[in-house]
mmCIF file of C-alpha atoms and ligand atoms in Angstrom:
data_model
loop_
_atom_site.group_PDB
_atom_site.id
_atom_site.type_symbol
_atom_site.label_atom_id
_atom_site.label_comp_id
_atom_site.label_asym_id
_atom_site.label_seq_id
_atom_site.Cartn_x
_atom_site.Cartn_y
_atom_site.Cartn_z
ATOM 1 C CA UNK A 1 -60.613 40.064 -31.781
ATOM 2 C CA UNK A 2 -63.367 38.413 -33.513
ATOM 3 C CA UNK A 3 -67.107 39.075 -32.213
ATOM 4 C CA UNK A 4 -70.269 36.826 -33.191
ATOM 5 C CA UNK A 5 -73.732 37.315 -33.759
ATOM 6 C CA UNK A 6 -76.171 34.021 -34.923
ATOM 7 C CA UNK A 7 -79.073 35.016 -36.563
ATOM 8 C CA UNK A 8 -81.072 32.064 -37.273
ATOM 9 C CA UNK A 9 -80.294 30.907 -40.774
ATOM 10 C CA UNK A 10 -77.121 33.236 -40.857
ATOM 11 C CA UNK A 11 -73.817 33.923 -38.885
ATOM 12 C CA UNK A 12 -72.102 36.588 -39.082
ATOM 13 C CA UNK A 13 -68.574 38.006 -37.813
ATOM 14 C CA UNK A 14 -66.361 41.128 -37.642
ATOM 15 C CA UNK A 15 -62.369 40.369 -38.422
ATOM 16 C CA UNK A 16 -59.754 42.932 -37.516
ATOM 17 C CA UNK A 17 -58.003 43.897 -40.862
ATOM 18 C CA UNK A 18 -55.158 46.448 -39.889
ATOM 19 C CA UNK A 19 -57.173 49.511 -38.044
ATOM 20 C CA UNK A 20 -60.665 48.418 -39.481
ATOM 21 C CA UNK A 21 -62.701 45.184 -39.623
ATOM 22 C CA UNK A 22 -63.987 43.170 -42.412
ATOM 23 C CA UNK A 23 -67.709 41.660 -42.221
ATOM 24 C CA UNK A 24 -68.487 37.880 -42.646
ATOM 25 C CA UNK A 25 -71.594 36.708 -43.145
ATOM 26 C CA UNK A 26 -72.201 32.912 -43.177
ATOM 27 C CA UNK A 27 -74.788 30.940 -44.560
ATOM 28 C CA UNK A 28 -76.301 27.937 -42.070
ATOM 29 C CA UNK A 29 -78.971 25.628 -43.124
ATOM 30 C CA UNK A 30 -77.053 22.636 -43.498
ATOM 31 C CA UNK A 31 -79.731 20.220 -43.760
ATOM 32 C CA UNK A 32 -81.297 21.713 -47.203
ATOM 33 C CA UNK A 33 -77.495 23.040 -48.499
ATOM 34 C CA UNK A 34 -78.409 26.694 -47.548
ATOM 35 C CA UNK A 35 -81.291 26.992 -49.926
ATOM 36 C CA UNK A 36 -81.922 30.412 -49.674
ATOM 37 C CA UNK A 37 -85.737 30.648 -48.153
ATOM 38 C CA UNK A 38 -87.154 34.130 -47.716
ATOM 39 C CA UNK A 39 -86.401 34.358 -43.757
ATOM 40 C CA UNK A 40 -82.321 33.529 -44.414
ATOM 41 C CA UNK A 41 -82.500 36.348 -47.205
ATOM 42 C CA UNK A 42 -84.133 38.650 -44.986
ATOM 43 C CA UNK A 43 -81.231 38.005 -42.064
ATOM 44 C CA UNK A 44 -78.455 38.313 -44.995
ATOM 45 C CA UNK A 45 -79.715 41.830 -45.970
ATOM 46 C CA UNK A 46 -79.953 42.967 -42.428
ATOM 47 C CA UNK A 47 -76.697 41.393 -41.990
ATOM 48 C CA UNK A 48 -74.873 43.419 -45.189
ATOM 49 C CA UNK A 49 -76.899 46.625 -44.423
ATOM 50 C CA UNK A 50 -75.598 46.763 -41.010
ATOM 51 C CA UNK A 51 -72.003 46.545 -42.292
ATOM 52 C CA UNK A 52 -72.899 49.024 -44.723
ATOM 53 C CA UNK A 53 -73.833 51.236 -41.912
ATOM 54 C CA UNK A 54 -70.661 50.526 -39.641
ATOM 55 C CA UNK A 55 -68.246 53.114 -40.402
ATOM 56 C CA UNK A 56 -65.589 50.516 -39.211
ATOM 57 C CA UNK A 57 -66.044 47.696 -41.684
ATOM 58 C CA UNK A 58 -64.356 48.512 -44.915
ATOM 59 C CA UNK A 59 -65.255 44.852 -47.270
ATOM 60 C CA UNK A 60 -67.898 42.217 -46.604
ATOM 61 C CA UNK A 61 -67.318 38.143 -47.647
ATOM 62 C CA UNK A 62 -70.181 35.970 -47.936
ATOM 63 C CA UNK A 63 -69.701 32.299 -47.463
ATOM 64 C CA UNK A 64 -71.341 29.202 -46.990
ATOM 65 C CA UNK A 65 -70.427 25.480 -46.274
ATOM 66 C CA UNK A 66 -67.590 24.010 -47.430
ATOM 67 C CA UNK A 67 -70.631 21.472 -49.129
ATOM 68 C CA UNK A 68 -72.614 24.326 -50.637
ATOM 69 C CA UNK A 69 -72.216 27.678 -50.932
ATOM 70 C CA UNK A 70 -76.131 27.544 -51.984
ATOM 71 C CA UNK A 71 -78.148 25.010 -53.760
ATOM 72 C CA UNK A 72 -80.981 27.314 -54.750
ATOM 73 C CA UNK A 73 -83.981 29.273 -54.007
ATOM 74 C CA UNK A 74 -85.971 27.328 -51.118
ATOM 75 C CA UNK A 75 -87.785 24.840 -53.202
ATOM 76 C CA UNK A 76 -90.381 23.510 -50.654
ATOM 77 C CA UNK A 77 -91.198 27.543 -50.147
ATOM 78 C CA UNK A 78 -91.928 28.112 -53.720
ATOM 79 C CA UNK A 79 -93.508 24.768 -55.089
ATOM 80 C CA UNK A 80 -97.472 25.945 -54.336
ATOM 81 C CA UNK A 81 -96.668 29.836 -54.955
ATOM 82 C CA UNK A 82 -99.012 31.117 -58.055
ATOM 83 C CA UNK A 83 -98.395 34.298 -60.518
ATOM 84 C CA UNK A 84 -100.444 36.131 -58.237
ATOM 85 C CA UNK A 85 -98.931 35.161 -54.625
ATOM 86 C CA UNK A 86 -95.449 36.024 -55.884
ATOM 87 C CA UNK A 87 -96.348 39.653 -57.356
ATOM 88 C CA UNK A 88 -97.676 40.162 -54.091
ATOM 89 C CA UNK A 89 -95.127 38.801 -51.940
ATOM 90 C CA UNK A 90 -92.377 40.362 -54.298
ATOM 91 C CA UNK A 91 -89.746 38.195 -52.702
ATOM 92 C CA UNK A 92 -87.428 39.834 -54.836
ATOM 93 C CA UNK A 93 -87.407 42.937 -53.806
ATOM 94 C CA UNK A 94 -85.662 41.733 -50.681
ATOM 95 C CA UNK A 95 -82.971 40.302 -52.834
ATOM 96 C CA UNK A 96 -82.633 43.312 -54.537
ATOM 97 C CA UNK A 97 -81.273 45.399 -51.633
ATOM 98 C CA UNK A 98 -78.180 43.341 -52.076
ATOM 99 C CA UNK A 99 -77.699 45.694 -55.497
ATOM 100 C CA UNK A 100 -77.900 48.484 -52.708
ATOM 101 C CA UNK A 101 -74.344 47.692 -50.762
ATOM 102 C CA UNK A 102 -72.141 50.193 -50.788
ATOM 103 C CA UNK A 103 -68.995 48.257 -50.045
ATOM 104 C CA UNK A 104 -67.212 45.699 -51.938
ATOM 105 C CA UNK A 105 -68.516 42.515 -51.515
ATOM 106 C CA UNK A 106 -66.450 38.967 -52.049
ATOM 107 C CA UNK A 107 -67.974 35.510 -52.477
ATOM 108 C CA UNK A 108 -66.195 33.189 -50.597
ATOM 109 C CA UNK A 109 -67.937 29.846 -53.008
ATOM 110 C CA UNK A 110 -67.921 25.997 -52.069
ATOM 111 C CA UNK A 111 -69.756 23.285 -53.310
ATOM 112 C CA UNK A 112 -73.083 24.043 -54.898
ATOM 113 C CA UNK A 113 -73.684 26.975 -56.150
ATOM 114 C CA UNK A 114 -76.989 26.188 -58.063
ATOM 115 C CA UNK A 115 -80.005 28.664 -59.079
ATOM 116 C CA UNK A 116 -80.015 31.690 -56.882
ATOM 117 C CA UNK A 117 -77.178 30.651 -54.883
ATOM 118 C CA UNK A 118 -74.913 31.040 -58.256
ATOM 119 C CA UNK A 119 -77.451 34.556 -58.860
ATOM 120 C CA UNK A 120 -76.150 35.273 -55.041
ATOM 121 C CA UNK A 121 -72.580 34.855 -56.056
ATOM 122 C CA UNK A 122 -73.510 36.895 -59.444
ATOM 123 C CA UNK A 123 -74.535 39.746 -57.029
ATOM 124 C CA UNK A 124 -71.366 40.203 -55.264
ATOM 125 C CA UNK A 125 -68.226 42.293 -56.664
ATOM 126 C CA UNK A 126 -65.349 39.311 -56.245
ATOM 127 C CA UNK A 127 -65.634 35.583 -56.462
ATOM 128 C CA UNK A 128 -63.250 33.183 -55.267
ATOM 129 C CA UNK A 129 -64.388 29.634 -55.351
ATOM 130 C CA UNK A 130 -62.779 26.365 -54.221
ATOM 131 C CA UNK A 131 -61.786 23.740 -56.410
ATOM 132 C CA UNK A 132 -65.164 22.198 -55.439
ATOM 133 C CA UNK A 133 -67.537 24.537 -56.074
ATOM 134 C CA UNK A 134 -69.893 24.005 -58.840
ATOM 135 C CA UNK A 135 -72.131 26.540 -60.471
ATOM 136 C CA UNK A 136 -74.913 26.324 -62.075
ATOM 137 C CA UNK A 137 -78.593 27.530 -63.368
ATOM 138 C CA UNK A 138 -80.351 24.155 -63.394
ATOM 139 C CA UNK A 139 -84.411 26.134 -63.070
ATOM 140 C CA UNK A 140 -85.084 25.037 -66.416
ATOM 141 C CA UNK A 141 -85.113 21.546 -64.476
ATOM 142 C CA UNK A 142 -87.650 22.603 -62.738
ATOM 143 C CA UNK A 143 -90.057 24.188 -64.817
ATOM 144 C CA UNK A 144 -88.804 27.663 -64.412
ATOM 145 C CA UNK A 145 -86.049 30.146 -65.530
ATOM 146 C CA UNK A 146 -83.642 32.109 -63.025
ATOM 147 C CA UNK A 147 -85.763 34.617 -61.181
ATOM 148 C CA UNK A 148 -83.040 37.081 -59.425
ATOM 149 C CA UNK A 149 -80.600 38.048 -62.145
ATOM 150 C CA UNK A 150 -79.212 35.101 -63.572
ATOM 151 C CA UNK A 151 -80.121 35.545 -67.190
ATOM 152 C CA UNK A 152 -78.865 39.234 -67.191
ATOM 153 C CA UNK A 153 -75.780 39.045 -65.235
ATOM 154 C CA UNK A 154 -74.509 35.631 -66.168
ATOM 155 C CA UNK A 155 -75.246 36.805 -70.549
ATOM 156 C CA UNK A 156 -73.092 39.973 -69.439
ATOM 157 C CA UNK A 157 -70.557 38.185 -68.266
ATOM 158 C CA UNK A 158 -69.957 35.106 -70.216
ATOM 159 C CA UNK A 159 -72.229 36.349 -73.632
ATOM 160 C CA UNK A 160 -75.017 35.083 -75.476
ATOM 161 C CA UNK A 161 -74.007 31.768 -76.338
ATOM 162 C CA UNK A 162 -72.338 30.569 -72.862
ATOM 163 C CA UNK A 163 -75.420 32.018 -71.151
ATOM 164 C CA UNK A 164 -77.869 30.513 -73.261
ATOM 165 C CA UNK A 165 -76.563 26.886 -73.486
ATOM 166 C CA UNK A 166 -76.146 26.768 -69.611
ATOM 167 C CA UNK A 167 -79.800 28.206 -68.855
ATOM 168 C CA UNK A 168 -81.185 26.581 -71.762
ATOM 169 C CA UNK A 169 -79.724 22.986 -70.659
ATOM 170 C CA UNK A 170 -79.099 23.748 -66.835
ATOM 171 C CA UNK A 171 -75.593 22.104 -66.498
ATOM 172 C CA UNK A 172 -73.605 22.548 -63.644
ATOM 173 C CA UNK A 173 -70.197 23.675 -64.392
ATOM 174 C CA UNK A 174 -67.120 23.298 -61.996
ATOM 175 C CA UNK A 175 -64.979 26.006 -60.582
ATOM 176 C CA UNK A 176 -62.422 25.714 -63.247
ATOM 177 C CA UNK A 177 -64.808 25.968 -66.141
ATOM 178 C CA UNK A 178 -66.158 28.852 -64.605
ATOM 179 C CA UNK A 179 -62.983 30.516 -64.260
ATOM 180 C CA UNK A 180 -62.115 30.005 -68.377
ATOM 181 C CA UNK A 181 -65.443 31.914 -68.469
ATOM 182 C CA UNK A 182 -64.369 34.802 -66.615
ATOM 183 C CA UNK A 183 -67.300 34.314 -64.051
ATOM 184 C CA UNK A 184 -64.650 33.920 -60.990
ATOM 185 C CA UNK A 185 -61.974 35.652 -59.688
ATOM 186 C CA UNK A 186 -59.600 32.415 -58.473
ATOM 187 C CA UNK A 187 -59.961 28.910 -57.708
ATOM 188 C CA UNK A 188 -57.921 27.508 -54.763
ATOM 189 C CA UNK A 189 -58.359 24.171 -52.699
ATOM 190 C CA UNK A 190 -60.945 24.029 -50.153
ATOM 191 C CA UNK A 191 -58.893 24.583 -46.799
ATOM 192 C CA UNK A 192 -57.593 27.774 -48.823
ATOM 193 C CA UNK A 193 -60.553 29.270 -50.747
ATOM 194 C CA UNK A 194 -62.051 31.135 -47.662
ATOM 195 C CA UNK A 195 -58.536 32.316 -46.151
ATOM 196 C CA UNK A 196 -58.238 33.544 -49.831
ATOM 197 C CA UNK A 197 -61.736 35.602 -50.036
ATOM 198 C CA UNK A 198 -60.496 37.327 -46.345
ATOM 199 C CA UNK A 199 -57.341 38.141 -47.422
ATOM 200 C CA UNK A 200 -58.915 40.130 -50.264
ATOM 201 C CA UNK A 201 -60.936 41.646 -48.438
ATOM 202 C CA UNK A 202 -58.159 42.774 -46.361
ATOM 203 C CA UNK A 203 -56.164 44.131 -48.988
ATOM 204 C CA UNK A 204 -59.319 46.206 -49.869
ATOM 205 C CA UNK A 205 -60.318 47.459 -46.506
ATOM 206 C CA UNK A 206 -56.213 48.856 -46.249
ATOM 207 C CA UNK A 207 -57.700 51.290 -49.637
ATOM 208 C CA UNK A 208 -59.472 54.931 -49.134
ATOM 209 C CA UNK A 209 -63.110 53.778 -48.357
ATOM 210 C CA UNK A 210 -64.751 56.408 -50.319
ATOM 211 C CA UNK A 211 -62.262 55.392 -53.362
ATOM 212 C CA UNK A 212 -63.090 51.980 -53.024
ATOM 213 C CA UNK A 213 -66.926 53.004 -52.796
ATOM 214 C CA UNK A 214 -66.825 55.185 -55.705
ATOM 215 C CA UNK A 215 -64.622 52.595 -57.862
ATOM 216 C CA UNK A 216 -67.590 50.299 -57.066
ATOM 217 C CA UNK A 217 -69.927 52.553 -57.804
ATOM 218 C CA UNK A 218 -68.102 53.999 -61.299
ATOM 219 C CA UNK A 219 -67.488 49.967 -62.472
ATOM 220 C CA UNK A 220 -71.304 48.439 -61.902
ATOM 221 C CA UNK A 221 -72.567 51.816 -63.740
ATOM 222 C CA UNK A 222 -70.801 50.257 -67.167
ATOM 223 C CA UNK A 223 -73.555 47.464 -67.172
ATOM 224 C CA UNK A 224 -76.205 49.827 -66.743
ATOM 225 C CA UNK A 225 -76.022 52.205 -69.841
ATOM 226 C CA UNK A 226 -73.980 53.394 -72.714
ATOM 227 C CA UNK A 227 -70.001 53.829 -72.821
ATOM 228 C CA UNK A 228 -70.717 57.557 -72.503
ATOM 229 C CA UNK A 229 -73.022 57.241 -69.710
ATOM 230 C CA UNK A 230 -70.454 55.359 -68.200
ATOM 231 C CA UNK A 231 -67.420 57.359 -68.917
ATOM 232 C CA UNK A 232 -69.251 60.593 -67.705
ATOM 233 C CA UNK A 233 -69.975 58.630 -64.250
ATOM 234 C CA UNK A 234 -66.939 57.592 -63.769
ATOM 235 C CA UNK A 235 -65.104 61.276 -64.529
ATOM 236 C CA UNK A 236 -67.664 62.322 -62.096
ATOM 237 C CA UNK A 237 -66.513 60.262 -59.019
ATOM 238 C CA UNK A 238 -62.881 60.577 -60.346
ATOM 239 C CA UNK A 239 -63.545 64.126 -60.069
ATOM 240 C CA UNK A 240 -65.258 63.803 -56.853
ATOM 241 C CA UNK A 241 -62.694 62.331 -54.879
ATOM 242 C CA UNK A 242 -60.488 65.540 -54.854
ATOM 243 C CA UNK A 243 -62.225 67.083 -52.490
ATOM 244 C CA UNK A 244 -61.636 63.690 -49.826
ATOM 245 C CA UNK A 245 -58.690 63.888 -47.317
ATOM 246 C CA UNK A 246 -58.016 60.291 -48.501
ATOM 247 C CA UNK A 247 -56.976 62.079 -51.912
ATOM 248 C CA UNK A 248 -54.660 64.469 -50.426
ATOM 249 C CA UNK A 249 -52.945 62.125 -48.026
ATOM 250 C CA UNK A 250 -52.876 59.454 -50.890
ATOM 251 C CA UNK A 251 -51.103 61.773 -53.057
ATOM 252 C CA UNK A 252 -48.650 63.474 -50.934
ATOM 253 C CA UNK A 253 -47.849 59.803 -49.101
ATOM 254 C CA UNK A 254 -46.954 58.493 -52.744
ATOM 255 C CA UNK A 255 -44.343 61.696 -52.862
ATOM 256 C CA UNK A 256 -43.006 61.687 -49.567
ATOM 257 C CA UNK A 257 -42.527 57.256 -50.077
ATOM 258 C CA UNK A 258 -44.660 56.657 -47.363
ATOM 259 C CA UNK A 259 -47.398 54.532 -46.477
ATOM 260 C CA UNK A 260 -51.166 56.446 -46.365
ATOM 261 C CA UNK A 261 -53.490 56.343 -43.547
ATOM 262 C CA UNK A 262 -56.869 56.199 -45.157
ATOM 263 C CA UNK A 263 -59.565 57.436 -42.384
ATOM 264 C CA UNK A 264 -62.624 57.295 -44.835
ATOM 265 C CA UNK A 265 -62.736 61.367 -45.305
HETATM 266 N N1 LIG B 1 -84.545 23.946 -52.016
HETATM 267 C C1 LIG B 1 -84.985 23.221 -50.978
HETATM 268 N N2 LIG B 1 -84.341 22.150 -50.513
HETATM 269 C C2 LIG B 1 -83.207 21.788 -51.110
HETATM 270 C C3 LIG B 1 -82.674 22.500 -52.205
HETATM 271 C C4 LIG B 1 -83.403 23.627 -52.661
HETATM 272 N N3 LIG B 1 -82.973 24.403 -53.677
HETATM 273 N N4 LIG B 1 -81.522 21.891 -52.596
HETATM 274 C C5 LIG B 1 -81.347 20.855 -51.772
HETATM 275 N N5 LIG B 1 -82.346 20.786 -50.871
HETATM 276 C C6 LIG B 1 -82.532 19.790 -49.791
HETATM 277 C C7 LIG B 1 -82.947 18.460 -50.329
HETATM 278 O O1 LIG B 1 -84.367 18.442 -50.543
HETATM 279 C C8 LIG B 1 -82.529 17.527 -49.216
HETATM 280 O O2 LIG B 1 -83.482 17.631 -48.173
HETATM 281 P P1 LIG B 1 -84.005 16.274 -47.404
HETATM 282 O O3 LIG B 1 -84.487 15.396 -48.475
HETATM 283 O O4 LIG B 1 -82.745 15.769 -46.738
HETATM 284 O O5 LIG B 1 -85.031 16.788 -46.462
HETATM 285 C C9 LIG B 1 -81.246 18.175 -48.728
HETATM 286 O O6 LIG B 1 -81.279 19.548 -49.176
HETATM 287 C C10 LIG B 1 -79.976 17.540 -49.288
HETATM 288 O O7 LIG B 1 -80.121 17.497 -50.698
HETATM 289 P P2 LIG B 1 -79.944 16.163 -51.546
HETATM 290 O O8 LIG B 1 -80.293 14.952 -50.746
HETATM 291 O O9 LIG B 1 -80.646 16.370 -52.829
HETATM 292 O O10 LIG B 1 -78.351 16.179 -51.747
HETATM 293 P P3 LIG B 1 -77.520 15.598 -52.977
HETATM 294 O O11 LIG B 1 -76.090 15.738 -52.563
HETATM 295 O O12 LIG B 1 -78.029 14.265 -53.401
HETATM 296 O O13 LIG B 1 -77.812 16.610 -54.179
HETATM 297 C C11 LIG B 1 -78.055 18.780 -55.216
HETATM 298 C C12 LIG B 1 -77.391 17.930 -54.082
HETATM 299 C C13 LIG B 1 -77.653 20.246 -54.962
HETATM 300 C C14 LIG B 1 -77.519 18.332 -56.586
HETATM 301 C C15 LIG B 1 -79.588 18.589 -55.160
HETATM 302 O O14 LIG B 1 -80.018 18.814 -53.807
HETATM 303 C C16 LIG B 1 -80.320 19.530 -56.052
HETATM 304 O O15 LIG B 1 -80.427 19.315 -57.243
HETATM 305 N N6 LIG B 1 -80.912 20.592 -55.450
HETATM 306 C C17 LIG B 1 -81.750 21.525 -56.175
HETATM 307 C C18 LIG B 1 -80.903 22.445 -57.058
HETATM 308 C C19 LIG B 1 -81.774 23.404 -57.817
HETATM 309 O O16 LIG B 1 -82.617 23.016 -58.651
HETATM 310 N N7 LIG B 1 -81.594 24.699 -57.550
HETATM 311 C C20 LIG B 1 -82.360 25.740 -58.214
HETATM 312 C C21 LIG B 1 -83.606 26.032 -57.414
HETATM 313 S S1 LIG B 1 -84.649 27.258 -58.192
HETATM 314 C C22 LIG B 1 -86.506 34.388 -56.707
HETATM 315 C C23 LIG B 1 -85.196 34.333 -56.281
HETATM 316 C C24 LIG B 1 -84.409 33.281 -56.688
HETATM 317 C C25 LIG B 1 -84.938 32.275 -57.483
HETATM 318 C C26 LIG B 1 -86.223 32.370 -57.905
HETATM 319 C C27 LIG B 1 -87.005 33.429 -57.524
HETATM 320 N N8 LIG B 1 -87.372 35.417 -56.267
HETATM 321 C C28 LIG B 1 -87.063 36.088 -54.999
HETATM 322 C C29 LIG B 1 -88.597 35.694 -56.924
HETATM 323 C C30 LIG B 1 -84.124 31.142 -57.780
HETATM 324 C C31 LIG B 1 -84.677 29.918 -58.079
HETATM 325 C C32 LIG B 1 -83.907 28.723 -57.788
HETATM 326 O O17 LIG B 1 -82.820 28.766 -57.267
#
């Protein structure tokens, strides 16, 4: 059973996976290559919160277009914005709810994924691009530097001097570049890369929910502080999940060779 909702500048969908669903969200504004104005992002958070909330939905995917995944931050909406307009609009504090998400989120990437559609990607947990995709942080083009994350998450990922030549020169780089980098998870052909991302998600939403929300949790804490900090975190959600059902029944299915029925407890 698949059900459908169309927000304006968004789809989105629930897919049975097994005795739960996994939650699509799709990004539609064809004509400008899904730039990402302030009325989509509000409908994509809304979207992703709402999975959050439904107990049902075990992994989100966001896609776009075969074409473009994104191609940026909606030009045309920022061009006449001033220092003052944008404190006070704080557009990114909409964006920043996306940090929020409890559950795993996979990018399901085609074609462009330029300036905050590549920080969009960046956001999620899992990438999985097509062979077309084509990342990117080409601000410094425009007069500006990446504004939601991209100088923080893509140095993190790929280092100082990856990070700095590709926001310092704003080259786009293709899918399998990206993937030497370490910045995606696979690269498959277009009619595959989307079947790919849901499959993933799949295989995720078959896990304990609260593991899978604590693993989450316990990995994005190692960019936030020390190795200690982290380590402690992470013994404290290991330590955590022993008082879940999905522990026990995890645990004795393994040593009775059986498979477990995770119910999120
Ligand atoms: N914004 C608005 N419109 C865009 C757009 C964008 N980012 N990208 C493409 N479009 C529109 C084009 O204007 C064109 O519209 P019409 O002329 O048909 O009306 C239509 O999409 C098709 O684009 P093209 O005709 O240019 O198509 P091509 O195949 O020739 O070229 C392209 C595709 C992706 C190479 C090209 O469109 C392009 O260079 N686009 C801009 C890429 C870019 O510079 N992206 C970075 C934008 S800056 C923040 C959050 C995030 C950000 C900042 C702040 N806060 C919340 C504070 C992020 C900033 C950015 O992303």
């Amino acid at each position: 059973m698949v059900m459908t909702i169309t927000y304006k500048n968004i789809t989105t969908a629930r897919e049975e996976a097994g005795q739960a669903f996994i939650g699509i969200a799709t990004l539609n504004r064809p004509s400008v290559l899904n730039a990402l104005n302030h009325e989509l992002m509000t409908e994509l958070v809304a979207a992703l919160q709402e999975f959050d909330q439904d107990e049902t939905v075990r992994a989100i995917v966001i896609t776009g277009s075969d074409r473009a995944f994104a191609a940026g931050a909606d030009i045309k909406e920022m061009c006449d914005e001033t220092t003052v307009s944008m404190m006070l609009k704080d557009r990114l504090a909409t964006w920043d709810k996306i940090k929020n998400i409890k559950k795993p989120i996979i990018a399901a990437v085609s074609g462009f994924a330029l300036g905050g559609g590549c920080e969009l990607s960046m956001m999620c947990d899992i990438i999985i691009a097509s062979e077309t995709a084509q990342f990117g942080q080409p601000e410094i083009n425009i007069g500006v530097i990446p504004g939601a994350g991209g100088t923080q998450r893509l140095t993190r990922v790929l280092g100082k001097y990856k990070a700095m030549e590709l926001t310092l020169t704003g080259r786009p780089f293709s899918a399998k570049e990206a993937l030497e980098l370490g910045l995606v998870n696979k690269v498959l052909p277009v009619e595959l890369y989307l079947e790919e991302a849901k499959a993933m998600a799949r295989e995720i939403a078959a896990k304990s929910p609260i593991a899978v929300r604590l693993a989450k949790e316990a990995v994005l804490k190692s960019f936030d502080g020390t190795l200690d900090e982290g380590l402690t975190f992470e013994r404290k959600n290991f330590y955590m999940l022993f008082s879940s059902e999905d522990q026990k029944e995890g645990m004795k299915a393994f040593l009775e060779k059986r498979k477990a029925v995770f119910t999120g407890r």
